[in-house]
mmCIF file of C-alpha atoms in Angstrom:
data_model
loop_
_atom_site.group_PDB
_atom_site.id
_atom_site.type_symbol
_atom_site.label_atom_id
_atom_site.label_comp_id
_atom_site.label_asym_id
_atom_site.label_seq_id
_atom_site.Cartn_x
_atom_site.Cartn_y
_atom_site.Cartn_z
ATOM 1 C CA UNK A 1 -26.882 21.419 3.804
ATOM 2 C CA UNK A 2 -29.025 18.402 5.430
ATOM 3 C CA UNK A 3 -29.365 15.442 3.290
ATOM 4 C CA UNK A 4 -26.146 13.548 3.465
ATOM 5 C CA UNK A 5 -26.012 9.692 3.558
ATOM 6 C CA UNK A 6 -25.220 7.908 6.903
ATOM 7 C CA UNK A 7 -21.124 7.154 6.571
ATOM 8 C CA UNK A 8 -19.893 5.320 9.257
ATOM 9 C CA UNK A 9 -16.806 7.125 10.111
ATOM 10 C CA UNK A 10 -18.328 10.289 10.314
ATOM 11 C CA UNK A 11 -21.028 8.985 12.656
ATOM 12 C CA UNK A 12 -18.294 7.188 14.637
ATOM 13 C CA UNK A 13 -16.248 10.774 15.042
ATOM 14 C CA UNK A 14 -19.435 12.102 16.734
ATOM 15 C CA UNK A 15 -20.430 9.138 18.661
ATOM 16 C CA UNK A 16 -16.716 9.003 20.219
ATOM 17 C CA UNK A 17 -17.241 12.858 21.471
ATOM 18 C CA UNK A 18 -20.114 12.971 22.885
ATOM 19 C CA UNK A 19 -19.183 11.984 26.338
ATOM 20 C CA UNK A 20 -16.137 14.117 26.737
ATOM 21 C CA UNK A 21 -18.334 16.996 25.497
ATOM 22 C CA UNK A 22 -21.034 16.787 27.837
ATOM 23 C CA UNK A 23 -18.348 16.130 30.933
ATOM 24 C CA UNK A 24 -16.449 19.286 29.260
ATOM 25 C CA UNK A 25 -19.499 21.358 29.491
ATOM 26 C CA UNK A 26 -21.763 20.263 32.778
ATOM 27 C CA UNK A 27 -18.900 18.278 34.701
ATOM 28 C CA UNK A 28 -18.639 19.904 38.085
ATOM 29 C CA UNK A 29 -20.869 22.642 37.435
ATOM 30 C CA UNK A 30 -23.391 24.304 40.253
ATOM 31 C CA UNK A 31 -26.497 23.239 40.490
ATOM 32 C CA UNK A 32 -27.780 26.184 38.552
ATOM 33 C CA UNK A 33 -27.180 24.113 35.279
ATOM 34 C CA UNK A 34 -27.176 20.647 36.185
ATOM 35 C CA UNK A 35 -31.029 20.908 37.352
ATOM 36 C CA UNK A 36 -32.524 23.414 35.283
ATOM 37 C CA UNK A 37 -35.099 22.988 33.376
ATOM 38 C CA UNK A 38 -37.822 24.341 31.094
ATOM 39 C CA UNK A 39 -40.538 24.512 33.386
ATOM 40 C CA UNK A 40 -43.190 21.240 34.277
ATOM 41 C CA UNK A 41 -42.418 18.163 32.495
ATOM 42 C CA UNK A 42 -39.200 18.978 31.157
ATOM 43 C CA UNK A 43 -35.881 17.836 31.722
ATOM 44 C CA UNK A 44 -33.044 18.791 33.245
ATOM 45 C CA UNK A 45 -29.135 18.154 32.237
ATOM 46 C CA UNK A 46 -29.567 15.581 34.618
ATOM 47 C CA UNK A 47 -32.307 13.905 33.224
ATOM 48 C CA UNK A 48 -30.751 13.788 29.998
ATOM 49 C CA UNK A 49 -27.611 12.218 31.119
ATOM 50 C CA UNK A 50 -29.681 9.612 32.856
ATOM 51 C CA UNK A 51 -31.902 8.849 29.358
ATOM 52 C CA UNK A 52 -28.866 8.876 27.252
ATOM 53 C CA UNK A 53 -27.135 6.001 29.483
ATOM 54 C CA UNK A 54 -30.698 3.943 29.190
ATOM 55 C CA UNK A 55 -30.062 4.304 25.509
ATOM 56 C CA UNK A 56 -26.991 2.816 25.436
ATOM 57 C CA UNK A 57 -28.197 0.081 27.340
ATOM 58 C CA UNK A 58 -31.192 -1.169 25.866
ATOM 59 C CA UNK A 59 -31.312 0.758 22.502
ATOM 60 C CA UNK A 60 -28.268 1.338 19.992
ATOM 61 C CA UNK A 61 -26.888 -1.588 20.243
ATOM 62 C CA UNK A 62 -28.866 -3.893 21.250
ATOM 63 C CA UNK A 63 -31.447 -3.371 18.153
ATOM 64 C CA UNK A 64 -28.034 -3.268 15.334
ATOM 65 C CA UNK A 65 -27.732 -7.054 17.001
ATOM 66 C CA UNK A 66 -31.256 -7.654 16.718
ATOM 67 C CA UNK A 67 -31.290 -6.502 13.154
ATOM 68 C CA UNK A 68 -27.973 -8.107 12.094
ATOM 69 C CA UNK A 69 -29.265 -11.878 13.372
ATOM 70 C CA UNK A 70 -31.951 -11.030 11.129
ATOM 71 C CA UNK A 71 -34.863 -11.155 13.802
ATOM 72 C CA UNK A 72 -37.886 -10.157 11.611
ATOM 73 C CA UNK A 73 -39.867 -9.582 14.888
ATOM 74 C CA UNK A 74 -39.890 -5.706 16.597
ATOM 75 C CA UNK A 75 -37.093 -3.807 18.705
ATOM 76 C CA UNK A 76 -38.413 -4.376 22.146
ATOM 77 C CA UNK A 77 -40.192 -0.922 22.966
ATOM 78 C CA UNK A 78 -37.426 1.625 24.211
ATOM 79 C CA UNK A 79 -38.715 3.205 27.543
ATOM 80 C CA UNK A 80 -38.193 7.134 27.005
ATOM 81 C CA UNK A 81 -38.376 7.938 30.950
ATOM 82 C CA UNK A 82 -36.594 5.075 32.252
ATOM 83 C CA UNK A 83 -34.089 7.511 33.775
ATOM 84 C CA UNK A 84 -36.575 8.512 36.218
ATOM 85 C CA UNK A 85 -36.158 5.007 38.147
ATOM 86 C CA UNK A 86 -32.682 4.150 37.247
ATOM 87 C CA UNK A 87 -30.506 7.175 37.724
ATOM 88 C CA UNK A 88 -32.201 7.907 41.715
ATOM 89 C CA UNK A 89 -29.082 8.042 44.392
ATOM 90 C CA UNK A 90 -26.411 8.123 41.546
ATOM 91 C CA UNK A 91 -24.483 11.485 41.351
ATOM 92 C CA UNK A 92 -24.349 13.705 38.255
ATOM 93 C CA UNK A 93 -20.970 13.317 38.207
ATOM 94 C CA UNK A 94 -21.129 8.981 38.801
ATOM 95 C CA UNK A 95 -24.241 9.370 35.453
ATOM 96 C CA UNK A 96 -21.448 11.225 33.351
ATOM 97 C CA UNK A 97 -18.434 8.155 33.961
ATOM 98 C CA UNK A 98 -21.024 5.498 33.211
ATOM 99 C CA UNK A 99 -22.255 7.336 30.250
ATOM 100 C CA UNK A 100 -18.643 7.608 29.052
ATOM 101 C CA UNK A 101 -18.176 4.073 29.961
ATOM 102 C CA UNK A 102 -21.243 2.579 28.436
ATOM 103 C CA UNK A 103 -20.831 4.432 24.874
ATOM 104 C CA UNK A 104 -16.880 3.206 24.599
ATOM 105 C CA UNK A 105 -18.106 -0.213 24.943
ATOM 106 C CA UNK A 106 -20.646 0.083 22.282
ATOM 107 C CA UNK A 107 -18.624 2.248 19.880
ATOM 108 C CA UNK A 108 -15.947 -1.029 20.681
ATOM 109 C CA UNK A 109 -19.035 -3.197 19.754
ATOM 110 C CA UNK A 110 -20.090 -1.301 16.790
ATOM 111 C CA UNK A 111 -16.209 -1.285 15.063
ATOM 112 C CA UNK A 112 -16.575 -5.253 15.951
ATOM 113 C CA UNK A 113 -19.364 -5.599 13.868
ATOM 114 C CA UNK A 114 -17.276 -4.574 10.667
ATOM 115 C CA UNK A 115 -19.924 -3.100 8.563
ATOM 116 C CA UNK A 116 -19.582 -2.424 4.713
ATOM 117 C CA UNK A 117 -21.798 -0.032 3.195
ATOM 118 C CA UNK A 118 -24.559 -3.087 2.094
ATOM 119 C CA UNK A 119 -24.919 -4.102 6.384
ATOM 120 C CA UNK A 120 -26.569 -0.446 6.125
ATOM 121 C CA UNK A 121 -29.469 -1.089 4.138
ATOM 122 C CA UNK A 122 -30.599 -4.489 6.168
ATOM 123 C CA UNK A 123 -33.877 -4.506 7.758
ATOM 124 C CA UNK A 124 -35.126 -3.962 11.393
ATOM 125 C CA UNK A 125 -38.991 -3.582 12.347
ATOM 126 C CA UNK A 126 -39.212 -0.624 14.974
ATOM 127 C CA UNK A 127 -42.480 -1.725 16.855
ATOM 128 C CA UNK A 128 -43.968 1.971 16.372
ATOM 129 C CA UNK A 129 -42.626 3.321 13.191
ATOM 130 C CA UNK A 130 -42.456 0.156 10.806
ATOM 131 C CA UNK A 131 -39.552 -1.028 8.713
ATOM 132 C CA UNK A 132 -36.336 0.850 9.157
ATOM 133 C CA UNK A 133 -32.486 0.062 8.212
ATOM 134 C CA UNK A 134 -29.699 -0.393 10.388
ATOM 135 C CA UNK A 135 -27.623 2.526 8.518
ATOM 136 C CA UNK A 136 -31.072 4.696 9.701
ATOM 137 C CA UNK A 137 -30.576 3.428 13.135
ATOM 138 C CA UNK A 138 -26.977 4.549 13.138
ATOM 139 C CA UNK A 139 -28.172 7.707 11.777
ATOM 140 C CA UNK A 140 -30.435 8.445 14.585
ATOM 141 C CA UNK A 141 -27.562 7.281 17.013
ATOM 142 C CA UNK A 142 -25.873 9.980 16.032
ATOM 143 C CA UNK A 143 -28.661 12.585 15.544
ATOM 144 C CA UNK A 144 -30.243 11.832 19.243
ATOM 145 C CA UNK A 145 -26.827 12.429 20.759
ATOM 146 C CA UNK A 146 -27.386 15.846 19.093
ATOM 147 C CA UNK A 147 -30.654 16.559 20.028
ATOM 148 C CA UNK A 148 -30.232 15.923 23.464
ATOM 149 C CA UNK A 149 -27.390 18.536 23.490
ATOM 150 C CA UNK A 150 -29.105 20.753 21.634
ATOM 151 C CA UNK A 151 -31.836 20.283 24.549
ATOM 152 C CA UNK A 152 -29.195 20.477 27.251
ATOM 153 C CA UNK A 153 -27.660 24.544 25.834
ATOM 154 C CA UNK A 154 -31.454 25.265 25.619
ATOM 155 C CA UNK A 155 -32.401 24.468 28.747
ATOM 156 C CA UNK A 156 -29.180 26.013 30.167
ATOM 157 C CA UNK A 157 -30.062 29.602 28.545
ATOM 158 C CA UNK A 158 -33.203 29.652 29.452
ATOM 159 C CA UNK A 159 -31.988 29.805 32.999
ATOM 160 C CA UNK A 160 -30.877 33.365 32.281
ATOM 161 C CA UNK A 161 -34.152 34.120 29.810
ATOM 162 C CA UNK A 162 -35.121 37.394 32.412
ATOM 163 C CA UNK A 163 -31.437 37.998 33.371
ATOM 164 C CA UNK A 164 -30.699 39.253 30.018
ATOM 165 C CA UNK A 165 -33.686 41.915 29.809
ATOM 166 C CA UNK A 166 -33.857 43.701 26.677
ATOM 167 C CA UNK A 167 -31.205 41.209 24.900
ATOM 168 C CA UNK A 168 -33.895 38.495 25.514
ATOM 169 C CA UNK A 169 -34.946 39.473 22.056
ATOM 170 C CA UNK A 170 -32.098 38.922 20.206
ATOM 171 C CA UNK A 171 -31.387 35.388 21.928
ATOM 172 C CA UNK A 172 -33.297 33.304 19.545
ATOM 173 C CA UNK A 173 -32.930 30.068 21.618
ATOM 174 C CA UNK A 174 -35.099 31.447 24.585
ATOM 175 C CA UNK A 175 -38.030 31.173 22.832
ATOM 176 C CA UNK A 176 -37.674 27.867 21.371
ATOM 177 C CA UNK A 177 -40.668 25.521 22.827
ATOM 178 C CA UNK A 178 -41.348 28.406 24.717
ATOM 179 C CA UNK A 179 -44.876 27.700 26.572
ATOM 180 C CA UNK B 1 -36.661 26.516 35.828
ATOM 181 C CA UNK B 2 -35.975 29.763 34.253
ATOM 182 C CA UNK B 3 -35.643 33.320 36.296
ATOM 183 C CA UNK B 4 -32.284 32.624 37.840
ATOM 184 C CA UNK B 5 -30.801 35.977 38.584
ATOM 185 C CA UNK B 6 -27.375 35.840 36.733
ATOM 186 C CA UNK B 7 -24.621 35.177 39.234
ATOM 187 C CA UNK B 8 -20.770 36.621 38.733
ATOM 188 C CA UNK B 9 -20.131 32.433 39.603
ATOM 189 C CA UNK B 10 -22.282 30.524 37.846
ATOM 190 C CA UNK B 11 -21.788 32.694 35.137
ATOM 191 C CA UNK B 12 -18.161 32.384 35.042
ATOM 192 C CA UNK B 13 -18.326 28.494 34.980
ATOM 193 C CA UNK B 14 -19.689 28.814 31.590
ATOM 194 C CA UNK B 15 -17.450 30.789 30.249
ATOM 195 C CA UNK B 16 -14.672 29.258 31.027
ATOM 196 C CA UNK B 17 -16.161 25.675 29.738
ATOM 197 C CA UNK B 18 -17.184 26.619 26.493
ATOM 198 C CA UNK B 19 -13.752 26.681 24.476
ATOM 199 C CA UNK B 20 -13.480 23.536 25.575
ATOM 200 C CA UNK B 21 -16.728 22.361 25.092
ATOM 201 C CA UNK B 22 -16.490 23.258 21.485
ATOM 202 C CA UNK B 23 -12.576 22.063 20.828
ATOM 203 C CA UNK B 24 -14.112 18.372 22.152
ATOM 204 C CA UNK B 25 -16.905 18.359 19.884
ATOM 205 C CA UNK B 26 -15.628 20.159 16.713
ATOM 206 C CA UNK B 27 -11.697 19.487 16.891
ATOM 207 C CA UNK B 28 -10.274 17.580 13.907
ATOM 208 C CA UNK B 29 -13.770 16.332 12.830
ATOM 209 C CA UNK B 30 -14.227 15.908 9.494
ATOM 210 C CA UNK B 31 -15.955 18.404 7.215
ATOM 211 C CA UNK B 32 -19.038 16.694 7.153
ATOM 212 C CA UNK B 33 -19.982 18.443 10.349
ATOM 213 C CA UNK B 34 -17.477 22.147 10.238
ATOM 214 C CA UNK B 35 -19.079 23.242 6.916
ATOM 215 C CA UNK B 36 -22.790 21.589 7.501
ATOM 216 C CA UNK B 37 -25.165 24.624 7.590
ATOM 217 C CA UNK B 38 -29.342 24.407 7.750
ATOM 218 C CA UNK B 39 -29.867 25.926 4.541
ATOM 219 C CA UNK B 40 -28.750 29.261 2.482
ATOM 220 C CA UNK B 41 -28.068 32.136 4.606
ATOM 221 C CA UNK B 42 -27.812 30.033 7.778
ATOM 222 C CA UNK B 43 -24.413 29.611 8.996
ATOM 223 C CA UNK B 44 -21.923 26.989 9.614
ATOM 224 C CA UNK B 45 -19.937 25.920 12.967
ATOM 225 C CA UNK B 46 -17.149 27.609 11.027
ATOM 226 C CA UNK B 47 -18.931 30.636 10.815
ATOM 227 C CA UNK B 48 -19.870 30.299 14.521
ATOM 228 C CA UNK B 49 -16.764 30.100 15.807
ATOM 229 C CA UNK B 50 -15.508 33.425 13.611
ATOM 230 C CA UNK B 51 -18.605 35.013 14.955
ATOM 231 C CA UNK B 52 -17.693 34.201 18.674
ATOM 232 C CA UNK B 53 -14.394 35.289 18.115
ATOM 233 C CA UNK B 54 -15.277 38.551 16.784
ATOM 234 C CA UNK B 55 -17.599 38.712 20.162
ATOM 235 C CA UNK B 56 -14.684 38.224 22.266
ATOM 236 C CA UNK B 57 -12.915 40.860 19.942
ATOM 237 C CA UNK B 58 -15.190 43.704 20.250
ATOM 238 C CA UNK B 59 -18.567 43.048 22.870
ATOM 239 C CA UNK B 60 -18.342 41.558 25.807
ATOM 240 C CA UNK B 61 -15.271 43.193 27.243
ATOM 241 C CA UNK B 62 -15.636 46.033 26.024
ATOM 242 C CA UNK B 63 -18.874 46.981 26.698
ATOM 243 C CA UNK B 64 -18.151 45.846 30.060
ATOM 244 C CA UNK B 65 -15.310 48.636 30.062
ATOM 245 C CA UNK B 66 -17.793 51.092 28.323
ATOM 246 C CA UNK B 67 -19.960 50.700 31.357
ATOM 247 C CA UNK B 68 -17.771 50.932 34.214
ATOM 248 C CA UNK B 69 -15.904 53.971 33.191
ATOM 249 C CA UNK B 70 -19.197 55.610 33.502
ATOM 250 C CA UNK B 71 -20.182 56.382 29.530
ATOM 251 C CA UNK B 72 -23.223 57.527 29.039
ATOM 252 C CA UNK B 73 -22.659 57.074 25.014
ATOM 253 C CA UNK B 74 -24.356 54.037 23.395
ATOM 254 C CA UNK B 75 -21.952 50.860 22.884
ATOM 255 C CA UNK B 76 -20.401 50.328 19.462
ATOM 256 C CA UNK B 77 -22.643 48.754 16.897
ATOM 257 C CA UNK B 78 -22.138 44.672 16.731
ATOM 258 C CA UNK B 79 -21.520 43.433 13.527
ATOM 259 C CA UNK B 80 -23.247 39.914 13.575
ATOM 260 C CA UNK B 81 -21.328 39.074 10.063
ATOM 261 C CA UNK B 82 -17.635 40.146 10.471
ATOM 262 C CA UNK B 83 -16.514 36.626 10.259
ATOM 263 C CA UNK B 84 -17.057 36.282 7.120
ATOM 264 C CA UNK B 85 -14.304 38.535 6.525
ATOM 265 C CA UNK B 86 -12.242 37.802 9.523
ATOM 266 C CA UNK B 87 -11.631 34.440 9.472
ATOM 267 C CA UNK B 88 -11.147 34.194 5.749
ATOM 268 C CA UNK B 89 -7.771 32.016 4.827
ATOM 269 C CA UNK B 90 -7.880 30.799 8.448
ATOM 270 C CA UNK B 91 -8.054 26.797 9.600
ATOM 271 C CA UNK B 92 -10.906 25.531 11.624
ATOM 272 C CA UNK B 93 -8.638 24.717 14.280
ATOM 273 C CA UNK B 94 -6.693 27.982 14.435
ATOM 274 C CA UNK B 95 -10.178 29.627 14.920
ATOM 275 C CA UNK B 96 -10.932 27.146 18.003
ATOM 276 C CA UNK B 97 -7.498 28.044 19.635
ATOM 277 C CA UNK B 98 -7.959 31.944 18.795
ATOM 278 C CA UNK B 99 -11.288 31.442 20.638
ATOM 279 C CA UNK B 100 -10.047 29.873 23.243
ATOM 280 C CA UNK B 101 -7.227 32.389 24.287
ATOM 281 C CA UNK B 102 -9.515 35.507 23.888
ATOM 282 C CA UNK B 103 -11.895 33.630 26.283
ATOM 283 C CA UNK B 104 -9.062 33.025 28.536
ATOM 284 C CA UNK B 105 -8.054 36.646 28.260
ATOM 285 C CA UNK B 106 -11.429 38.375 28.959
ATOM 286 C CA UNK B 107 -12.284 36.129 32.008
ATOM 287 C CA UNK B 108 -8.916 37.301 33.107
ATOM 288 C CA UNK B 109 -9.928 40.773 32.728
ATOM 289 C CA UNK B 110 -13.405 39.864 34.071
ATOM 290 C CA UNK B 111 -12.014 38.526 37.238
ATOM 291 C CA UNK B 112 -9.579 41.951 37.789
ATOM 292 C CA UNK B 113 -12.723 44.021 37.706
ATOM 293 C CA UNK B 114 -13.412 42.255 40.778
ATOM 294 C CA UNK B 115 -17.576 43.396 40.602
ATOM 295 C CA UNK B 116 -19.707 43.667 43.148
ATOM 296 C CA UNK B 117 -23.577 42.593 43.199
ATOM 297 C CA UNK B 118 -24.591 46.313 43.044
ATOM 298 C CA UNK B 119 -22.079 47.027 39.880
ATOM 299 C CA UNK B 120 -24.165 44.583 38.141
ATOM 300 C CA UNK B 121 -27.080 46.934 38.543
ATOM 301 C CA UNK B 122 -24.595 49.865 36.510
ATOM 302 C CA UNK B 123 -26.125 51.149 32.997
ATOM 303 C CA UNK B 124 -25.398 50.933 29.602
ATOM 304 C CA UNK B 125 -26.712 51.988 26.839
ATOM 305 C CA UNK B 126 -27.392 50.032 24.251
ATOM 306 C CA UNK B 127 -27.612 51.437 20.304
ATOM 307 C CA UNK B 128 -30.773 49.540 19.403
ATOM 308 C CA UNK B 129 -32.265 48.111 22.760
ATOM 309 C CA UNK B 130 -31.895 51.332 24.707
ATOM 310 C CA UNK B 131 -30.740 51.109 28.525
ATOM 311 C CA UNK B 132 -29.342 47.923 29.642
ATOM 312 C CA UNK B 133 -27.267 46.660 32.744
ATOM 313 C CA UNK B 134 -23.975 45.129 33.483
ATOM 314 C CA UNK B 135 -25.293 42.180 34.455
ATOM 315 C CA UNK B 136 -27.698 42.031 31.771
ATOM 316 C CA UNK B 137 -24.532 42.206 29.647
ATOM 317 C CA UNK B 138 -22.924 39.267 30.994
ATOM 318 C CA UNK B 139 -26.025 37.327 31.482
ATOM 319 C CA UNK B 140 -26.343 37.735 27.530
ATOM 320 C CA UNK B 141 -22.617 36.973 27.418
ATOM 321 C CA UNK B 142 -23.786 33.414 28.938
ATOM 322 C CA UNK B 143 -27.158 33.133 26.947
ATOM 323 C CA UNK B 144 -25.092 33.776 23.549
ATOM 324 C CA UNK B 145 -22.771 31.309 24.340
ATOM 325 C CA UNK B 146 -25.287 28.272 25.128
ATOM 326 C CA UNK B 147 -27.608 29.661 21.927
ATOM 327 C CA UNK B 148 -24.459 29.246 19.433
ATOM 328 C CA UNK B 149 -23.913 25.819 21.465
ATOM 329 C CA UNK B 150 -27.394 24.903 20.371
ATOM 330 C CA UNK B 151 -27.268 26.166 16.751
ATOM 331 C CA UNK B 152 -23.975 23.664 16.327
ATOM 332 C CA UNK B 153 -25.986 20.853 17.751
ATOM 333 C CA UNK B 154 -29.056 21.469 15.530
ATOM 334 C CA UNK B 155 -27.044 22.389 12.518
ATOM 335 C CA UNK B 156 -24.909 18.974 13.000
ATOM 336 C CA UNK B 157 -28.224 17.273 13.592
ATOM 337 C CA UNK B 158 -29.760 18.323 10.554
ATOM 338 C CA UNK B 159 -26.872 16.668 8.459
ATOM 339 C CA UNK B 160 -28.708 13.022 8.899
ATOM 340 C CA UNK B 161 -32.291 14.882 8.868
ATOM 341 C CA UNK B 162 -33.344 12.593 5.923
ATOM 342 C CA UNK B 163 -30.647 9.402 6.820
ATOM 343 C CA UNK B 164 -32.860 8.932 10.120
ATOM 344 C CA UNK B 165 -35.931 7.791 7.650
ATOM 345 C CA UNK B 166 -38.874 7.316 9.714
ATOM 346 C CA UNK B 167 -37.041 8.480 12.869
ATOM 347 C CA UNK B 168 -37.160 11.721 11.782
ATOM 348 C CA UNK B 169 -40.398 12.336 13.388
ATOM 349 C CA UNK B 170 -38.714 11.651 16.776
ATOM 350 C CA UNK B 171 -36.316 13.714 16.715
ATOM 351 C CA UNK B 172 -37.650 17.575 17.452
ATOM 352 C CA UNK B 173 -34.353 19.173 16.826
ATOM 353 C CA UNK B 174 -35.116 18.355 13.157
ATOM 354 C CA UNK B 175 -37.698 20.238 13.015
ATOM 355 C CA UNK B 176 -36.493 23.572 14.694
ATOM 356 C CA UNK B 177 -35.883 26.564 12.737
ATOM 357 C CA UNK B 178 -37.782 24.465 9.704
ATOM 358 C CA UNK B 179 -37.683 26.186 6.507
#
């Protein structure tokens, strides 16, 4: 069931997998994959490789420090298409080791930070959605890492949405966000 | 975009990656995540797992077998809830390494049927969706295993659905499959 409290440790074990996951399931693959996507104005695996590294930089982290200097003013804005201008020239392959990279560093950062369950319920001001905790921050962390791979096997089975004829109907995930 | 036609390659590359995939991001993790479902009747990434084991067991292959030695007789019925009996009394990470080696074992067999672009085009005949292809088979091999991929992310994701707090509206995977 949904509905279960942020615990760090748990949120940790997911953070720490993510990278290996992703280079598990797209490193070295053909083309096919890596650029899909789910028609204009979508993403591809690419994409999402290149958005998740411009989180690490400017987002995670950087607004649990913000919050735990107890800055009352707004998260700088986090830019959702960054990757667009940052990952150009870099190979899929270079995006996935600097992903990897960037997240041990932070997950390093985050264990440095030695949080008890009360550090969870401090205050941060996103500069869209209003007052927020840290321990909701860390929750979406973990939940973004998720929705970007649930994005990632979409996008990848859509690529064979006519291949499969007739099974197209049973395959509910080719008609999510279907246009 | 989508409208690849499936490839004997690309397809393969898949296959191959998603024990893995799933052993990196489900392997020793706590049950927070193995027994999270979306909601009664919705299944777990325990179930999952059971379920693409019993695929391995009794679809793929041997529908692919079915097909080439020229049947004309519909496939075998697919029973989408045998895991619940089959994997009864077994560890998550027995099921992960049961998965694994069946995958292992069917690309093997895969690879000795050593198929052609114009076997792709042989029939089956499926018991509910009426005449099918080879390749439409394996495409949906493919297709089945990125949609389970997808239904662990979103299941996972949904654990911290209310911990995100205002985030939640952010975050689309959420909001899939919403009850």
């Amino acid at each position: 069931m949904s509905g279960k409290d942020f615990s760090l440790d748990d949120g940790i074990a997911l953070l720490e997998r993510t990278p290996a996951t992703l280079t598990t399931l797209l490193g070295q693959m053909p083309d096919t994959w890596i650029k899909a996507d789910e028609g204009e104005g979508t993403w591809t695996p690419y994409d999402i490789i290149g958005h998740l590294i411009h989180g690490e930089r400017t987002d995670w982290i950087p607004r649990a420090r913000h919050i735990l200097a107890r800055e009352t003013s707004p998260f700088e804005p986090f830019d959702r298409t960054a990757q667009f201008q940052d990952s150009r020239n870099q190979s899929f392959n270079e995006l996935l080791v600097t992903f990897a990279e960037l997240r041990r560093e932070n997950l390093r950062s985050l264990r440095e930070m030695n949080l008890g369950r009360e550090d969870l319920q401090l205050p941060g001001q996103h500069p869209e959605l209003g007052a927020v905790t840290l321990g909701q921050l860390l929750a979406t962390w973990v939940a973004h890492d998720l929705d970007h791979l649930g994005q990632i096997a979409r996008t990848m089975a859509k690529v064979y949405k006519e291949a499969t004829g007739p099974w197209n109907a049973y395959l509910s995930i080719l008609h999510d966000r279907e246009k």
